Amino acid sequence: MPAMQLHWDIFCRVVDNYGDIGVCWRLARQLSGVHQRRVRLWVDDLGSMRQLCPALDPQAAAQHLDGIEVRQWTTPFVVDRVADVVIEAFACELPTSYLQAMADLPKAPAWINLEYLTAEAWAESCHGVASPHASLPLIKYFFFPGFSPATGGLLREPGLPLTTEPATGEISLFCYDNAPLGPWLEALASAPEPLRCLVSPGKPLTAVRACLPGDGPWQVGAARIEPAPFLAQADYDALLRRCAINIVRGEDSFVRAQLAGRPFVWHIYPQDDDAHLDKLTAFLDRYTVGLETPAATAVRNIFLAWNTPLPPTKLTAAWQDFLAHLPAIDRHAREWQRHCMRLPELSASLVKFCVDAV
Ligand code: TRH
């Protein structure tokens, strides 16, 4: 029985947006709260982290939050100690001094590159692959989250409830600023019943403001469009669980919408060469299994309408079709939630993988 790998260092660079730190913060809390690991989270931009973790002091070089030691990642980087497991989140590149210190140890730590989530099949064959360092006696392992047992699975806190409650008449909106909001807001205006759309600050609100006059709130037909605050991560998760439909983006809110067991639309993070469209299609291919054809087509069409340049009328029609099939899509969202709950849990997969890796 190998000794427990007690000390974990997670390195996170905030490239843009909140997904990188959102995932790292969640992972750190799982490792500490569920697996009793001692975690240090090194972050280069505490200001961004503070958005989803309001208790954080963005000026502090070191602080303890929820059992995690949050450290400012500064350059040059002075190494005080090397952990048993080192997580390089999203290929953020470890400080050279830290890498050298890892190599100087008699027994190298487990070194993991935590990758972005994709439903594409190649992630399964790349999951767990070893990559020896070019000049140092170190091996890095690629670790992929994913939607099948052949991947690391999804980050999931214990005790997440299965959705049984009816949703509220609300839609949450967390998208990028290139979202096709003009035609979508028009489609919302013709909603048959009153509804409330909660718009997150930043890019979503910028996109709404480009279509509607003033600063809001706005009433368009039966829809009330309201600017909402940026919530602490747990509160945002709760919002997703109560809304009838969630518009989500990136990686972490996309996963949370699925764990919330509610219908959702994914505004995917755009990549060069339209690589994101393969990612989108791969997800749709998995997600729509078991959904009857007309509802599956409605889901596919609304996802594509949000992520490809289409004539406005197509988006309006796709939204109306999505709403027309909402009861079936809602049932399916709960089935999919159960499926997600059965997938490997990422922090547990990681703990096991690291023991086997060294
Ligand atoms: O912010 P994002 O667009 O992050 C993206 C993606 O991760 C993308 O894959 C990556 O390449 C790019 O960043 C650099 O979307 P995401 O992943 O949903 O992250 C948002 C985080 O913010 C998530 O953890 C949920 C959290 N959040 C809150 O805590 N409160 C809120 O009110 C909102 C709207 C979000």
XYZ file of C-alpha atoms and ligand atoms in Angstrom:
393
model
C 0.000 0.000 0.000
C 1.732 3.251 -1.100
C 1.943 6.171 1.323
C -0.869 8.696 0.985
C 0.090 11.605 -1.252
C -0.853 14.256 1.261
C 0.460 17.476 -0.255
C -0.961 18.762 -3.534
C 0.030 21.909 -5.424
C -2.349 23.167 -8.107
C -1.019 25.814 -10.479
C -3.595 27.969 -12.275
C -3.111 30.789 -14.752
C -6.205 32.821 -15.492
C -5.980 33.123 -19.282
C -9.231 34.988 -19.738
C -12.717 34.509 -18.318
C -13.374 32.394 -15.236
C -13.302 28.757 -16.356
C -9.689 27.978 -15.443
C -9.950 29.268 -11.907
C -13.547 27.995 -11.617
C -12.400 24.414 -12.257
C -9.241 24.710 -10.117
C -11.119 26.137 -7.154
C -13.686 23.368 -7.350
C -10.992 20.713 -7.643
C -9.042 22.167 -4.702
C -12.147 22.069 -2.495
C -12.913 18.475 -3.492
C -9.378 17.326 -2.783
C -9.384 19.023 0.585
C -12.991 18.436 1.694
C -13.566 14.927 0.327
C -10.079 13.413 0.111
C -8.438 15.196 3.082
C -5.466 16.325 0.992
C -3.465 19.430 1.958
C -3.857 21.668 -1.042
C -2.067 24.807 -2.080
C -3.681 26.634 -5.001
C -1.260 28.927 -6.848
C -3.136 31.592 -8.836
C -1.680 34.362 -10.978
C -4.806 36.558 -10.866
C -6.564 36.630 -7.503
C -8.763 39.511 -8.701
C -10.552 37.146 -11.114
C -10.791 34.443 -8.481
C -12.429 36.868 -6.086
C -15.416 37.180 -8.434
C -16.478 33.628 -7.718
C -15.031 33.496 -4.239
C -15.965 36.830 -2.570
C -14.266 35.962 0.745
C -10.857 36.055 -0.943
C -8.428 38.910 -0.292
C -6.916 39.639 -3.723
C -3.883 41.364 -2.144
C -2.811 38.572 0.209
C 0.260 36.584 -0.825
C -1.081 33.625 1.180
C -4.425 32.938 2.840
C -6.571 30.014 3.969
C -10.062 29.560 2.562
C -12.305 26.509 2.917
C -9.287 24.511 4.123
C -7.187 25.454 1.099
C -4.036 27.529 1.130
C -4.464 30.054 -1.675
C -1.116 31.485 -2.803
C -0.341 34.294 -5.178
C 1.671 32.904 -8.107
C 4.333 35.537 -8.654
C 7.395 35.652 -10.879
C 10.194 34.946 -10.045
C 8.899 31.962 -8.147
C 10.639 30.978 -4.925
C 10.218 27.276 -4.096
C 9.753 26.518 -0.417
C 8.655 22.911 -0.836
C 7.536 20.537 -3.586
C 4.239 18.709 -3.175
C 3.611 14.972 -3.583
C 1.272 15.722 -6.488
C 1.650 18.691 -8.811
C -1.266 19.735 -11.003
C -0.489 21.937 -13.951
C -3.939 23.138 -14.909
C -4.656 23.524 -18.613
C -0.986 23.414 -19.695
C -0.230 26.575 -17.718
C 3.529 25.743 -17.531
C 5.071 25.334 -14.119
C 7.668 27.851 -12.904
C 11.145 26.710 -14.033
C 12.449 26.862 -10.477
C 9.652 24.545 -9.301
C 10.259 22.126 -12.157
C 13.958 21.978 -11.305
C 13.131 21.394 -7.632
C 10.875 18.494 -8.681
C 13.724 16.986 -10.682
C 16.179 17.382 -7.789
C 14.141 15.163 -5.482
C 15.207 11.531 -5.004
C 11.636 10.522 -5.907
C 9.795 12.799 -8.352
C 6.234 13.842 -7.483
C 3.248 12.810 -9.587
C 2.966 15.506 -12.263
C -0.363 15.963 -13.989
C -1.500 18.224 -16.760
C -5.221 18.664 -16.220
C -6.767 19.122 -19.655
C -9.886 20.846 -20.915
C -13.120 18.889 -21.102
C -14.239 17.492 -24.419
C -16.705 14.801 -25.439
C -14.562 13.927 -28.465
C -13.458 10.288 -28.633
C -9.733 11.141 -28.862
C -9.798 12.342 -25.249
C -10.298 8.712 -24.183
C -7.136 7.542 -25.945
C -5.102 10.508 -24.677
C -6.307 10.205 -21.089
C -3.460 9.072 -18.830
C -0.771 9.260 -21.514
C 2.761 9.831 -20.183
C 5.029 12.522 -21.601
C 8.662 12.393 -20.460
C 10.330 15.789 -20.019
C 12.870 16.611 -22.745
C 15.832 17.138 -20.411
C 14.801 16.510 -16.789
C 14.097 13.099 -15.213
C 10.370 13.852 -14.944
C 7.204 12.431 -16.480
C 4.057 14.440 -16.998
C 0.705 12.691 -17.397
C -2.215 14.058 -19.392
C -5.440 13.800 -17.476
C -8.729 14.356 -19.318
C -12.105 15.037 -17.808
C -14.868 13.563 -19.937
C -18.198 11.922 -20.425
C -17.220 8.253 -20.377
C -15.659 5.793 -17.913
C -12.513 5.809 -20.102
C -11.796 9.404 -18.985
C -11.324 11.102 -15.629
C -15.038 11.976 -15.543
C -16.587 15.123 -14.095
C -15.994 17.142 -10.932
C -18.960 16.498 -8.676
C -19.452 17.285 -5.010
C -20.870 14.490 -2.860
C -24.592 14.644 -2.137
C -25.634 16.616 -5.209
C -29.424 16.291 -5.377
C -31.290 14.711 -8.269
C -33.715 17.264 -9.670
C -37.321 16.650 -8.741
C -38.634 20.162 -7.997
C -40.409 22.106 -10.728
C -38.324 24.947 -12.138
C -39.086 28.624 -11.664
C -40.134 30.774 -14.640
C -36.544 31.966 -15.017
C -33.799 31.726 -17.593
C -30.180 32.380 -16.660
C -27.935 33.946 -19.278
C -24.148 33.456 -19.121
C -22.752 33.726 -22.651
C -19.939 35.448 -24.595
C -20.362 38.861 -26.157
C -20.622 37.404 -29.691
C -23.903 35.675 -28.766
C -26.773 36.130 -31.248
C -28.798 38.055 -28.722
C -30.779 40.304 -31.095
C -32.967 37.574 -32.576
C -32.979 35.619 -29.318
C -34.348 38.571 -27.318
C -36.979 39.066 -30.001
C -37.949 35.432 -29.674
C -38.101 35.832 -25.880
C -40.431 38.810 -26.287
C -43.053 36.575 -27.836
C -43.021 34.184 -24.852
C -46.603 33.080 -24.121
C -46.158 33.534 -20.347
C -44.242 36.005 -18.201
C -40.644 35.008 -17.656
C -37.567 36.475 -16.050
C -34.168 36.371 -17.695
C -31.220 36.906 -15.338
C -28.198 38.303 -17.124
C -24.722 37.818 -15.621
C -22.417 40.828 -15.575
C -19.531 41.249 -18.018
C -19.857 39.776 -21.501
C -23.505 38.644 -21.199
C -24.669 42.076 -20.062
C -22.525 43.795 -22.709
C -24.209 41.650 -25.353
C -27.690 42.505 -24.040
C -26.853 46.209 -23.847
C -25.836 46.138 -27.500
C -29.414 45.149 -28.352
C -31.543 47.081 -25.848
C -31.423 50.775 -24.852
C -30.216 51.924 -21.420
C -28.954 49.877 -18.514
C -32.010 47.757 -17.730
C -33.955 46.077 -16.333
C -35.927 45.795 -19.565
C -39.409 44.555 -20.349
C -39.663 43.012 -23.790
C -43.113 41.537 -24.364
C -43.744 39.071 -21.585
C -40.066 38.823 -20.729
C -38.341 40.814 -18.031
C -34.610 41.002 -18.683
C -32.670 41.783 -15.505
C -28.976 42.442 -14.882
C -27.876 40.075 -12.100
C -24.818 40.151 -9.843
C -21.888 37.777 -10.288
C -22.616 35.107 -7.689
C -20.328 33.081 -5.463
C -19.796 29.734 -7.191
C -22.118 27.745 -4.903
C -24.876 30.330 -5.365
C -24.468 30.177 -9.132
C -24.797 26.377 -8.969
C -28.028 26.845 -7.013
C -29.320 29.332 -9.600
C -28.754 26.752 -12.356
C -30.715 24.185 -10.354
C -33.780 26.399 -10.075
C -34.010 27.983 -13.564
C -36.211 26.452 -16.275
C -33.498 26.978 -18.904
C -29.848 27.909 -18.501
C -27.702 29.477 -21.164
C -24.164 28.551 -20.177
C -20.711 28.782 -21.715
C -17.102 27.576 -21.505
C -16.466 24.476 -19.432
C -17.450 24.713 -15.804
C -20.902 26.339 -16.135
C -21.541 23.887 -18.999
C -20.908 20.960 -16.638
C -22.910 22.532 -13.844
C -25.911 23.020 -16.145
C -25.847 19.267 -16.804
C -25.529 18.412 -13.125
C -28.436 20.785 -12.463
C -30.709 18.495 -14.495
C -32.349 21.348 -16.420
C -32.610 22.096 -20.152
C -29.718 24.252 -21.302
C -28.057 25.846 -24.305
C -24.255 25.814 -24.567
C -22.486 28.872 -25.929
C -19.127 27.244 -26.502
C -15.767 29.056 -26.136
C -14.748 29.877 -29.728
C -11.441 28.402 -30.932
C -9.242 28.930 -33.987
C -10.125 26.896 -37.091
C -13.618 26.321 -35.675
C -12.222 23.460 -33.553
C -15.000 24.232 -31.076
C -17.613 23.044 -33.575
C -16.202 19.493 -33.494
C -16.346 19.708 -29.712
C -19.940 20.910 -29.874
C -21.015 18.154 -32.267
C -19.253 15.465 -30.228
C -21.160 16.595 -27.166
C -24.487 16.719 -29.009
C -23.896 13.198 -30.322
C -23.585 11.923 -26.767
C -26.176 14.158 -25.152
C -29.049 13.476 -27.566
C -28.860 9.673 -27.322
C -32.207 8.464 -26.008
C -34.027 11.687 -26.808
C -36.802 11.218 -29.368
C -35.907 12.538 -32.821
C -37.959 15.778 -32.974
C -36.723 16.901 -29.537
C -33.148 15.837 -30.365
C -33.314 17.884 -33.556
C -34.623 20.852 -31.578
C -31.671 20.618 -29.158
C -29.155 20.265 -31.988
C -30.645 23.219 -33.872
C -30.673 25.613 -30.937
C -27.070 24.704 -29.979
C -25.984 25.300 -33.584
C -28.001 28.510 -33.835
C -26.151 29.910 -30.820
C -22.758 28.924 -32.128
C -22.795 29.423 -35.889
C -23.715 32.464 -37.960
C -27.279 31.811 -39.075
C -29.971 34.171 -40.423
C -31.916 35.654 -37.444
C -35.138 33.924 -38.504
C -33.431 30.538 -38.119
C -32.508 31.321 -34.525
C -36.038 32.478 -33.735
C -37.466 29.300 -35.281
C -34.911 27.121 -33.462
C -35.773 28.730 -30.111
C -39.506 28.273 -30.681
C -38.961 24.643 -31.610
C -36.797 24.165 -28.496
C -39.615 25.592 -26.337
C -42.196 23.430 -28.117
C -40.212 20.322 -27.080
C -39.290 21.606 -23.643
C -41.255 18.972 -21.654
C -39.377 16.141 -23.421
C -36.067 17.994 -23.166
C -36.704 18.622 -19.480
C -37.293 14.890 -18.837
C -34.161 14.104 -20.804
C -32.122 16.641 -18.813
C -32.988 14.695 -15.676
C -32.016 11.397 -17.322
C -28.735 12.970 -18.395
C -28.195 14.245 -14.870
C -28.449 10.637 -13.637
C -26.003 9.571 -16.331
C -23.539 12.290 -15.229
C -23.881 11.179 -11.614
C -22.794 7.659 -12.666
C -19.646 8.854 -14.457
C -16.299 8.744 -12.658
C -15.854 11.676 -10.280
C -12.809 13.631 -11.379
C -11.129 14.316 -8.033
C -11.480 10.649 -7.031
C -10.109 9.518 -10.416
C -7.197 11.879 -9.980
C -6.348 10.666 -6.477
C -6.334 7.054 -7.691
C -4.433 7.841 -10.874
C -1.663 9.644 -8.999
C -1.113 6.748 -6.593
C -0.753 4.385 -9.567
C 1.431 6.839 -11.528
C 4.412 6.967 -9.160
O -15.692 31.977 -17.897
P -15.722 30.953 -18.950
O -16.023 31.433 -20.289
O -14.349 30.167 -18.984
C -13.756 29.741 -20.189
C -13.822 28.258 -20.359
O -13.382 27.546 -19.245
C -13.007 27.878 -21.553
O -13.006 26.475 -21.706
C -11.611 28.384 -21.367
O -10.818 28.039 -22.429
C -11.659 29.878 -21.218
O -12.451 30.217 -20.103
C -10.287 30.473 -21.027
O -16.845 29.860 -18.581
P -16.901 28.693 -17.482
O -15.951 27.615 -17.814
O -18.311 28.330 -17.371
O -16.411 29.370 -16.134
C -17.181 30.275 -15.417
C -16.984 30.074 -13.934
O -17.573 31.152 -13.219
C -17.638 28.803 -13.424
O -16.830 28.219 -12.427
C -18.927 29.295 -12.799
C -18.492 30.627 -12.261
N -19.560 31.606 -12.054
C -19.825 32.008 -10.749
O -19.197 31.502 -9.807
N -20.784 32.955 -10.527
C -21.515 33.506 -11.546
O -22.391 34.372 -11.280
C -21.244 33.071 -12.872
C -22.035 33.655 -14.010
C -20.251 32.129 -13.088
